[in-house]
Amino acid sequence: MTSKVRTLGDAIATHVRDGACVALEGFTHLIPFAAGHEIIRQGRRNLHLVRMTPDLIYDQMIGMGCASKLTFSWGGNPGVGSLHRLRDAVEHQWPAPLALDEHTHAGVAAAYSAGAAGLPFATLRGYLGTDLPSVNPRIRSVDCPFTGERLAAVPALNPDVTILHAQRADRRGNVSMHGIVGAQREAAFAARALIVTVEEIVDELPPAMNGIVLPHWIVSAVAQCRGGAYPSYVHDHYARDNGFYQRWDTIARERDGFLAWMNRHVLASRDHAAFLASLQEVA
Amino acid sequence: MTSKVRTLGDAIATHVRDGACVALEGFTHLIPFAAGHEIIRQGRRNLHLVRMTPDLIYDQMIGMGCASKLTFSWGGNPGVGSLHRLRDAVEHQWPAPLALDEHTHAGVAAAYSAGAAGLPFATLRGYLGTDLPSVNPRIRSVDCPFTGERLAAVPALNPDVTILHAQRADRRGNVSMHGIVGAQREAAFAARALIVTVEEIVDELPPAMNGIVLPHWIVSAVAQCRGGAYPSYVHDHYARDNGFYQRWDTIARERDGFLAWMNRHVLASRDHAAFLASLQEVA
Amino acid sequence: MSDWTREEMMTVAAARQLWDGCVCFVGIGLPSAACNLARLTHAPDVVLIYESGTLGTRPDVLPLSIGDGELADTAACVIPLPEVFSYLLQAGRVDVGFLGAAQVDRYGNLNSTVIGPYDAPRTRLPGAGGATEIAAHARQTFVMLKATPRSLVAQLDFCTSAGFLAGNGARARTTMRGAGPQTVITDYGVLKPLPETDELHLSALFNGVTVDEARAATGWPLKVAESVDTLTPPTPIELETLRALHARTREAHRRPVRLPA
Amino acid sequence: MSDWTREEMMTVAAARQLWDGCVCFVGIGLPSAACNLARLTHAPDVVLIYESGTLGTRPDVLPLSIGDGELADTAACVIPLPEVFSYLLQAGRVDVGFLGAAQVDRYGNLNSTVIGPYDAPRTRLPGAGGATEIAAHARQTFVMLKATPRSLVAQLDFCTSAGFLAGNGARARTTMRGAGPQTVITDYGVLKPLPETDELHLSALFNGVTVDEARAATGWPLKVAESVDTLTPPTPIELETLRALHARTREAHRRPVRLPA
């Protein structure tokens, strides 16, 4: 049996190259914050970030200059408001210009599903009567060969690397997750490489019947990382820190304050445990 | 709260009309035998039957003259051999001609998924280099609007009625199932009406997290029918009667023997309990 | 209990639009409060679907995000997000979708993308999310937003989600299956589309609000129904239930979160 | 233990083709026996996928159907059938697919649909099932069938699953991603495609079988490798393991099934 267990640092260094197309997926739940921080620490540049709901971790990566392009469908701080670093990049090109490939949730979900299925495009009843196709040439149309009906088409999404967080993995690389799963399975199957951080690594996962498992042969590396989704949450492990999401609005509002916070808590921390400890000092 | 609980007889009488397109799905596991027998008892005619793997229950329905068309991808007695009644209909038009709409598993699965998603067609890398498109005009092609690649297309499947068997339902009509589920969820969401027979009806199903649930507002009727999947099986309830599948090869080989068996066990039995009792008498 | 805020009245007005058993696609904020108020009062069997894939969820407190853990714990089931948009919305399995927006025009078209030009925005907004396809495919939609001449506008900066397009039956001539925005709930009252032209007009006012106030808060010349209804103020039960829900929510969200160790 | 049947040798020959850790799409019958034999001998980490959606299954006895309950009980997980064909096969996530057929031609194309004309068949066979897309998308396929001039034919009655089409690189010029039938295991020996022409030729014989016997069982003029290997007979461990597996299977399937009450 080949072990897929790696340190997070090794997994990122091996699979995430400058210029890569990278999807850190997670829909409110199981957002891979620790992996995003490690990408920032390793100084990756010109990433094409993909995500349905770029939230705080993408705000941080964009503000730290990791990204040059963003494929997305909703970019905000859920329940709070704007992502100030994303806005600054789009409105004022700071710290660098950010090209937008903007879709709807239905469009990105269909594009991941097509990517997972090995198809070059997805068909949907989408984008009807809106201005989105006029600002995104990657939204096209296809005619049904049976009814003649015109439908929307989007190109499949196949990230070079998808990064997820989950509850458990075994050494072989099988990953088990439960709770709200967003489009994570589709983003995983669509990826050329797949890194998963988990709360816990066990010798062997039990048979899961209809439970959600990412099978080991689609997984490139698993890294244990307790608290790796904080400040988002992990069902049956820890709750979402809604207060942090609210505080982020202030932290990220100005460039200087943002940089100071990132330096102190992310760059000055060796790893995620140190990051969490640095937040305890503040609290 | 509106109850969706009906007798099987009422559910079939209400939703399955002569000439309807009907899918009794089930992939080895959870095959709705009791519902198929009730359709035979009620004497439905000219049905367009749909199923990935027409097996014994479709052999029985075809042999009893219920069907005029079959959409399918594999028609055999699993692990045993031929379906003699299906063959007799195709080879000798007995008891009636049977038009074939023949696909592959991948094609039917994609067609159900498209139907479930409200799309008019499905795209797949399928039927490549085979004679199937030359005998089925419902296998066409579509060009990717991004890469120009030519792919196969099949029309969505939207049965007038899908009929399934499952472990449990509540009175409201929520259905819970586990084990091997084939393409049943897709066939359920694709249907205009959905009948589910179950081993057990409870007042209210508990929250299922990531378990498989057919939500009540896509379910037209639930009918309690213990043993309703026999001679196939129900995970955690009863095992597959492999011996019956083997005996069926003899029972169905000749027209007279088939009709005698159907008369004695299906037509002479008021319901599924009586059918099972009639088999006990033989054993 | 006789005092109520405009925001409470918006929530109550929206809740009353829901019928028992209806299948409702819920957004965070006012729609979430309205849908749960309906569930806790006249519509115990309303089916709440949050975008995160939680179907038939019955939270005890209002979620702060669309994917709070309690939504999953109390849901009939949790499904993957692609299925939410394909098997439920796109397939026409949702009765009511709730939408908010930064801007709405007189035909119920919505902008949640940008203020200013797309390529050089004055304000970059979060974007479409699920709204575009909710607007297209839910059998009908309800729009909730606070009215100002900058939110109820004559001309959208960007069309994120289709209402009645240019009106006069334009939407009905598309392949969109949903009936579009049937009710717009503002903090002065309710707008509804006119039968022929599809133009939103003033259908009902909150108790104590004048037509002039409504007109002043609307960025286009607002048409007014021949007889404008006055909405019944929140009943004591509605108000008590809503305030208790908010109190439970504040209490739950005040509990400190421990960092994972 | 030195006596072995041709069927046992077919199973052993097929099992030896599998490597530890390979992801294998298994069919019922001989392939299922071969894959489980590999798992119980030299390839404990082979990943067995049955068409019913059971991934990484480890049955103690051979299933009689592709969807036996034990396959689900022992699987790493069970997934819906549409995902088996889209996320696994079509996406190129399967290393080896096993296929049987009623007819195979010299380019490894397969017929499992009809004998005689499609519209007036002499014998209606079950049809494609999963075979067509296994043949197209598995990184390579192994074909297993008993050889007679009626099964190894010069001309198929119907092409259900593509091998090398007309040969001479025809397959490589399509959009099919899998490498096609790399090994055909018959009850006399093993055929493999020739590098340039893709034509199946005799690569190895079972111990005790002659080239003439192979030629007589083949419906086209069979090309023969310059040096034909002779396959090592089943080792005692292979034979013991296989026979014990079959004995356990017979025992399990003899247990009477009680009708549900």
CSV table of C-alpha atoms in Angstrom, one decimal, chain B:
chain,number,residue,atom,x,y,z
B,1,MET,CA,-50.1,17.7,6.2
B,2,THR,CA,-51.3,15.8,3.2
B,3,SER,CA,-50.8,12.1,3.3
B,4,LYS,CA,-49.3,10.4,0.2
B,5,VAL,CA,-50.1,6.9,1.4
B,6,ARG,CA,-52.2,4.9,-1.0
B,7,THR,CA,-52.8,1.2,-1.7
B,8,LEU,CA,-50.7,-0.1,-4.5
B,9,GLY,CA,-53.8,-0.8,-6.6
B,10,ASP,CA,-55.0,2.8,-6.2
B,11,ALA,CA,-51.6,4.2,-7.0
B,12,ILE,CA,-51.3,2.2,-10.2
B,13,ALA,CA,-54.9,2.9,-11.3
B,14,THR,CA,-54.5,6.6,-10.8
B,15,HIS,CA,-51.1,7.1,-12.4
B,16,VAL,CA,-50.4,4.4,-15.0
B,17,ARG,CA,-52.6,4.7,-18.1
B,18,ASP,CA,-52.6,2.7,-21.3
B,19,GLY,CA,-50.0,4.0,-23.6
B,20,ALA,CA,-48.0,5.7,-20.8
B,21,CYS,CA,-44.2,5.8,-20.7
B,22,VAL,CA,-43.3,4.0,-17.5
B,23,ALA,CA,-40.0,3.3,-15.8
B,24,LEU,CA,-39.8,0.6,-13.1
B,25,GLU,CA,-36.2,1.2,-12.1
B,26,GLY,CA,-33.9,-0.8,-9.9
B,27,PHE,CA,-30.4,-2.2,-10.5
B,28,THR,CA,-30.4,-5.7,-9.2
B,29,HIS,CA,-31.4,-4.3,-5.8
B,30,LEU,CA,-34.9,-2.8,-5.0
B,31,ILE,CA,-36.7,-3.9,-8.2
B,32,PRO,CA,-40.4,-3.1,-7.9
B,33,PHE,CA,-41.8,-6.5,-8.7
B,34,ALA,CA,-45.0,-6.0,-6.8
B,35,ALA,CA,-45.8,-2.9,-8.7
B,36,GLY,CA,-45.1,-4.6,-12.0
B,37,HIS,CA,-47.5,-7.5,-11.1
B,38,GLU,CA,-50.2,-5.0,-10.2
B,39,ILE,CA,-49.8,-3.4,-13.7
B,40,ILE,CA,-50.2,-6.8,-15.2
B,41,ARG,CA,-53.3,-7.5,-13.1
B,42,GLN,CA,-54.9,-4.2,-14.1
B,43,GLY,CA,-54.3,-5.2,-17.7
B,44,ARG,CA,-52.4,-2.1,-18.9
B,45,ARG,CA,-51.6,-2.1,-22.6
B,46,ASN,CA,-49.3,-0.3,-25.1
B,47,LEU,CA,-46.9,0.8,-22.4
B,48,HIS,CA,-43.6,2.3,-23.4
B,49,LEU,CA,-41.4,0.6,-20.8
B,50,VAL,CA,-38.1,2.2,-19.9
B,51,ARG,CA,-35.3,0.6,-17.9
B,52,MET,CA,-31.5,0.2,-18.0
B,53,THR,CA,-31.7,-3.5,-17.2
B,54,PRO,CA,-35.1,-4.9,-18.1
B,55,ASP,CA,-35.1,-8.2,-16.2
B,56,LEU,CA,-37.7,-10.7,-15.0
B,57,ILE,CA,-40.5,-8.2,-14.2
B,58,TYR,CA,-40.2,-6.7,-17.7
B,59,ASP,CA,-40.0,-10.2,-19.2
B,60,GLN,CA,-43.3,-10.9,-17.4
B,61,MET,CA,-44.9,-7.6,-18.4
B,62,ILE,CA,-43.8,-8.0,-22.1
B,63,GLY,CA,-44.9,-11.6,-22.1
B,64,MET,CA,-48.3,-10.6,-20.7
B,65,GLY,CA,-48.8,-8.1,-23.5
B,66,CYS,CA,-48.5,-4.9,-21.5
B,67,ALA,CA,-45.8,-3.2,-23.7
B,68,SER,CA,-45.4,-2.0,-27.2
B,69,LYS,CA,-42.0,-0.3,-26.9
B,70,LEU,CA,-38.9,-0.7,-24.8
B,71,THR,CA,-36.1,1.8,-24.1
B,72,PHE,CA,-33.2,-0.2,-22.6
B,73,SER,CA,-29.5,-0.9,-22.5
B,74,TRP,CA,-29.2,-4.5,-21.3
B,75,GLY,CA,-31.9,-7.1,-21.4
B,76,GLY,CA,-30.9,-10.4,-19.8
B,77,ASN,CA,-31.4,-12.6,-16.7
B,78,PRO,CA,-28.4,-11.5,-14.7
B,79,GLY,CA,-25.9,-14.3,-14.2
B,80,VAL,CA,-28.3,-16.8,-15.9
B,81,GLY,CA,-28.9,-16.0,-19.5
B,82,SER,CA,-31.7,-14.8,-21.8
B,83,LEU,CA,-35.0,-13.3,-21.1
B,84,HIS,CA,-37.1,-15.7,-23.2
B,85,ARG,CA,-40.3,-13.6,-23.3
B,86,LEU,CA,-38.3,-10.5,-24.4
B,87,ARG,CA,-36.6,-12.5,-27.0
B,88,ASP,CA,-39.9,-14.0,-28.2
B,89,ALA,CA,-41.4,-10.5,-28.6
B,90,VAL,CA,-38.4,-9.3,-30.5
B,91,GLU,CA,-37.7,-12.4,-32.6
B,92,HIS,CA,-41.3,-13.5,-33.2
B,93,GLN,CA,-43.6,-10.6,-32.2
B,94,TRP,CA,-45.3,-12.7,-29.6
B,95,PRO,CA,-47.6,-11.7,-28.0
B,96,ALA,CA,-47.2,-8.4,-29.8
B,97,PRO,CA,-44.5,-6.5,-31.7
B,98,LEU,CA,-42.0,-4.7,-29.4
B,99,ALA,CA,-40.3,-1.6,-30.8
B,100,LEU,CA,-36.8,-1.2,-29.4
B,101,ASP,CA,-35.1,2.1,-28.4
B,102,GLU,CA,-31.7,0.6,-27.7
B,103,HIS,CA,-28.9,2.4,-25.9
B,104,THR,CA,-25.9,1.8,-23.6
B,105,HIS,CA,-25.9,2.1,-19.8
B,106,ALA,CA,-24.0,5.3,-20.1
B,107,GLY,CA,-26.5,6.7,-22.6
B,108,VAL,CA,-29.6,5.8,-20.5
B,109,ALA,CA,-28.0,7.1,-17.3
B,110,ALA,CA,-27.2,10.4,-19.0
B,111,ALA,CA,-30.7,10.6,-20.5
B,112,TYR,CA,-32.3,10.1,-17.1
B,113,SER,CA,-29.9,12.7,-15.6
B,114,ALA,CA,-30.9,15.2,-18.3
B,115,GLY,CA,-34.5,14.5,-17.7
B,116,ALA,CA,-34.0,15.0,-14.0
B,117,ALA,CA,-32.3,18.3,-14.7
B,118,GLY,CA,-35.0,19.6,-17.0
B,119,LEU,CA,-32.7,19.6,-20.0
B,120,PRO,CA,-33.9,18.4,-23.4
B,121,PHE,CA,-30.9,16.3,-24.1
B,122,ALA,CA,-27.7,14.8,-22.7
B,123,THR,CA,-24.2,14.9,-24.0
B,124,LEU,CA,-21.7,12.0,-23.6
B,125,ARG,CA,-18.6,10.5,-25.1
B,126,GLY,CA,-20.6,7.4,-26.1
B,127,TYR,CA,-21.6,5.0,-28.8
B,128,LEU,CA,-18.2,5.5,-30.4
B,129,GLY,CA,-17.3,3.3,-33.3
B,130,THR,CA,-20.4,1.1,-32.9
B,131,ASP,CA,-23.4,0.1,-35.0
B,132,LEU,CA,-25.9,1.5,-32.4
B,133,PRO,CA,-26.4,4.9,-34.0
B,134,SER,CA,-27.2,3.3,-37.3
B,135,VAL,CA,-30.1,1.4,-35.8
B,136,ASN,CA,-31.4,4.1,-33.4
B,137,PRO,CA,-32.2,7.6,-34.8
B,138,ARG,CA,-32.4,8.9,-31.2
B,139,ILE,CA,-28.6,8.7,-30.9
B,140,ARG,CA,-27.3,11.9,-32.5
B,141,SER,CA,-24.4,14.3,-32.1
B,142,VAL,CA,-23.6,17.7,-30.9
B,143,ASP,CA,-20.5,19.9,-31.4
B,144,CYS,CA,-18.7,21.5,-28.4
B,145,PRO,CA,-19.1,25.3,-28.8
B,146,PHE,CA,-15.6,25.7,-27.3
B,147,THR,CA,-13.4,22.9,-28.7
B,148,GLY,CA,-15.4,21.9,-31.8
B,149,GLU,CA,-15.2,18.3,-30.6
B,150,ARG,CA,-18.1,16.1,-31.8
B,151,LEU,CA,-19.9,14.2,-29.0
B,152,ALA,CA,-22.9,11.9,-28.8
B,153,ALA,CA,-26.3,13.3,-27.8
B,154,VAL,CA,-29.4,11.4,-26.6
B,155,PRO,CA,-32.8,12.9,-25.8
B,156,ALA,CA,-33.7,13.3,-22.1
B,157,LEU,CA,-35.9,10.6,-20.6
B,158,ASN,CA,-38.9,11.9,-18.7
B,159,PRO,CA,-41.2,9.0,-18.0
B,160,ASP,CA,-44.9,9.7,-17.4
B,161,VAL,CA,-44.5,7.6,-14.3
B,162,THR,CA,-41.4,6.2,-12.5
B,163,ILE,CA,-42.0,3.4,-10.1
B,164,LEU,CA,-39.4,2.4,-7.4
B,165,HIS,CA,-39.2,0.2,-4.3
B,166,ALA,CA,-37.4,1.5,-1.2
B,167,GLN,CA,-36.8,0.7,2.4
B,168,ARG,CA,-39.0,3.4,4.1
B,169,ALA,CA,-41.3,6.3,3.6
B,170,ASP,CA,-43.2,8.6,5.9
B,171,ARG,CA,-46.9,9.5,5.5
B,172,ARG,CA,-46.0,12.8,3.9
B,173,GLY,CA,-44.2,10.9,1.1
B,174,ASN,CA,-40.6,11.3,1.9
B,175,VAL,CA,-38.7,8.2,0.9
B,176,SER,CA,-35.5,6.9,2.4
B,177,MET,CA,-33.3,4.3,0.6
B,178,HIS,CA,-29.8,2.9,1.0
B,179,GLY,CA,-27.6,0.3,-0.7
B,180,ILE,CA,-27.1,0.0,-4.4
B,181,VAL,CA,-29.3,2.7,-6.0
B,182,GLY,CA,-28.5,2.5,-9.7
B,183,ALA,CA,-30.1,5.3,-11.6
B,184,GLN,CA,-33.2,5.4,-9.4
B,185,ARG,CA,-32.8,9.0,-8.1
B,186,GLU,CA,-32.4,10.3,-11.6
B,187,ALA,CA,-35.4,8.3,-12.8
B,188,ALA,CA,-37.4,9.7,-9.9
B,189,PHE,CA,-36.5,13.3,-10.5
B,190,ALA,CA,-37.1,12.9,-14.2
B,191,ALA,CA,-40.6,11.6,-13.8
B,192,ARG,CA,-43.9,13.4,-14.2
B,193,ALA,CA,-45.4,11.1,-11.5
B,194,LEU,CA,-43.5,9.0,-9.0
B,195,ILE,CA,-44.9,5.9,-7.2
B,196,VAL,CA,-42.8,4.3,-4.5
B,197,THR,CA,-43.5,1.0,-2.8
B,198,VAL,CA,-41.8,0.5,0.5
B,199,GLU,CA,-41.2,-2.1,3.1
B,200,GLU,CA,-42.3,0.2,5.9
B,201,ILE,CA,-44.2,3.4,6.4
B,202,VAL,CA,-43.4,5.5,9.5
B,203,ASP,CA,-45.0,8.7,10.9
B,204,GLU,CA,-41.9,10.8,10.2
B,205,LEU,CA,-38.5,10.1,8.9
B,206,PRO,CA,-35.6,11.5,10.9
B,207,PRO,CA,-33.2,14.0,9.4
B,208,ALA,CA,-31.0,12.1,7.0
B,209,MET,CA,-27.9,14.4,6.6
B,210,ASN,CA,-26.2,13.0,3.5
B,211,GLY,CA,-28.5,9.9,3.2
B,212,ILE,CA,-30.6,9.3,0.2
B,213,VAL,CA,-34.0,10.8,0.4
B,214,LEU,CA,-36.6,11.4,-2.3
B,215,PRO,CA,-38.4,14.5,-1.0
B,216,HIS,CA,-42.1,14.4,-0.6
B,217,TRP,CA,-42.9,17.0,-3.2
B,218,ILE,CA,-41.6,14.9,-6.0
B,219,VAL,CA,-43.5,11.8,-4.8
B,220,SER,CA,-47.0,11.2,-6.0
B,221,ALA,CA,-47.9,8.2,-3.9
B,222,VAL,CA,-46.2,5.7,-1.4
B,223,ALA,CA,-47.6,2.3,-0.9
B,224,GLN,CA,-46.5,-0.1,1.8
B,225,CYS,CA,-45.7,-3.5,0.3
B,226,ARG,CA,-43.6,-5.9,2.3
B,227,GLY,CA,-41.5,-8.1,0.2
B,228,GLY,CA,-42.3,-5.8,-2.8
B,229,ALA,CA,-38.9,-6.3,-4.4
B,230,TYR,CA,-38.9,-10.1,-4.2
B,231,PRO,CA,-37.3,-12.1,-5.9
B,232,SER,CA,-34.8,-9.2,-6.0
B,233,TYR,CA,-33.7,-8.0,-2.6
B,234,VAL,CA,-33.9,-5.1,-0.1
B,235,HIS,CA,-30.7,-4.3,1.8
B,236,ASP,CA,-31.2,-5.0,5.5
B,237,HIS,CA,-34.5,-6.6,4.9
B,238,TYR,CA,-34.2,-9.7,2.7
B,239,ALA,CA,-31.7,-11.4,0.3
B,240,ARG,CA,-32.0,-11.9,-3.4
B,241,ASP,CA,-33.5,-15.3,-4.3
B,242,ASN,CA,-30.9,-16.4,-6.8
B,243,GLY,CA,-32.7,-19.7,-7.1
B,244,PHE,CA,-35.8,-18.0,-8.4
B,245,TYR,CA,-33.8,-16.2,-11.1
B,246,GLN,CA,-32.4,-19.6,-12.2
B,247,ARG,CA,-35.9,-21.3,-12.2
B,248,TRP,CA,-37.3,-18.4,-14.2
B,249,ASP,CA,-35.2,-19.6,-17.1
B,250,THR,CA,-37.3,-22.8,-17.3
B,251,ILE,CA,-40.6,-21.2,-16.4
B,252,ALA,CA,-40.4,-18.6,-19.1
B,253,ARG,CA,-38.8,-20.7,-21.9
B,254,GLU,CA,-42.1,-21.8,-23.4
B,255,ARG,CA,-45.2,-19.7,-23.9
B,256,ASP,CA,-47.6,-22.2,-22.3
B,257,GLY,CA,-45.6,-22.8,-19.2
B,258,PHE,CA,-45.1,-19.0,-18.8
B,259,LEU,CA,-48.8,-18.3,-19.1
B,260,ALA,CA,-49.8,-21.0,-16.7
B,261,TRP,CA,-47.3,-19.7,-14.1
B,262,MET,CA,-48.5,-16.1,-14.5
B,263,ASN,CA,-52.1,-17.2,-14.3
B,264,ARG,CA,-51.6,-19.2,-11.2
B,265,HIS,CA,-49.2,-16.9,-9.3
B,266,VAL,CA,-49.9,-13.4,-10.5
B,267,LEU,CA,-53.4,-13.2,-12.0
B,268,ALA,CA,-54.9,-15.5,-9.4
B,269,SER,CA,-53.3,-13.6,-6.5
B,270,ARG,CA,-55.2,-10.5,-5.2
B,271,ASP,CA,-52.0,-8.8,-4.2
B,272,HIS,CA,-48.3,-9.2,-3.5
B,273,ALA,CA,-48.9,-11.0,-0.2
B,274,ALA,CA,-51.1,-13.5,-2.0
B,275,PHE,CA,-48.4,-13.9,-4.7
B,276,LEU,CA,-45.8,-14.7,-2.1
B,277,ALA,CA,-48.1,-17.1,-0.3
B,278,SER,CA,-48.8,-18.9,-3.7
B,279,LEU,CA,-45.0,-19.4,-4.0
B,280,GLN,CA,-44.9,-20.9,-0.5
B,281,GLU,CA,-47.5,-23.5,-1.6
B,282,VAL,CA,-45.2,-24.6,-4.4
B,283,ALA,CA,-42.1,-24.8,-2.2
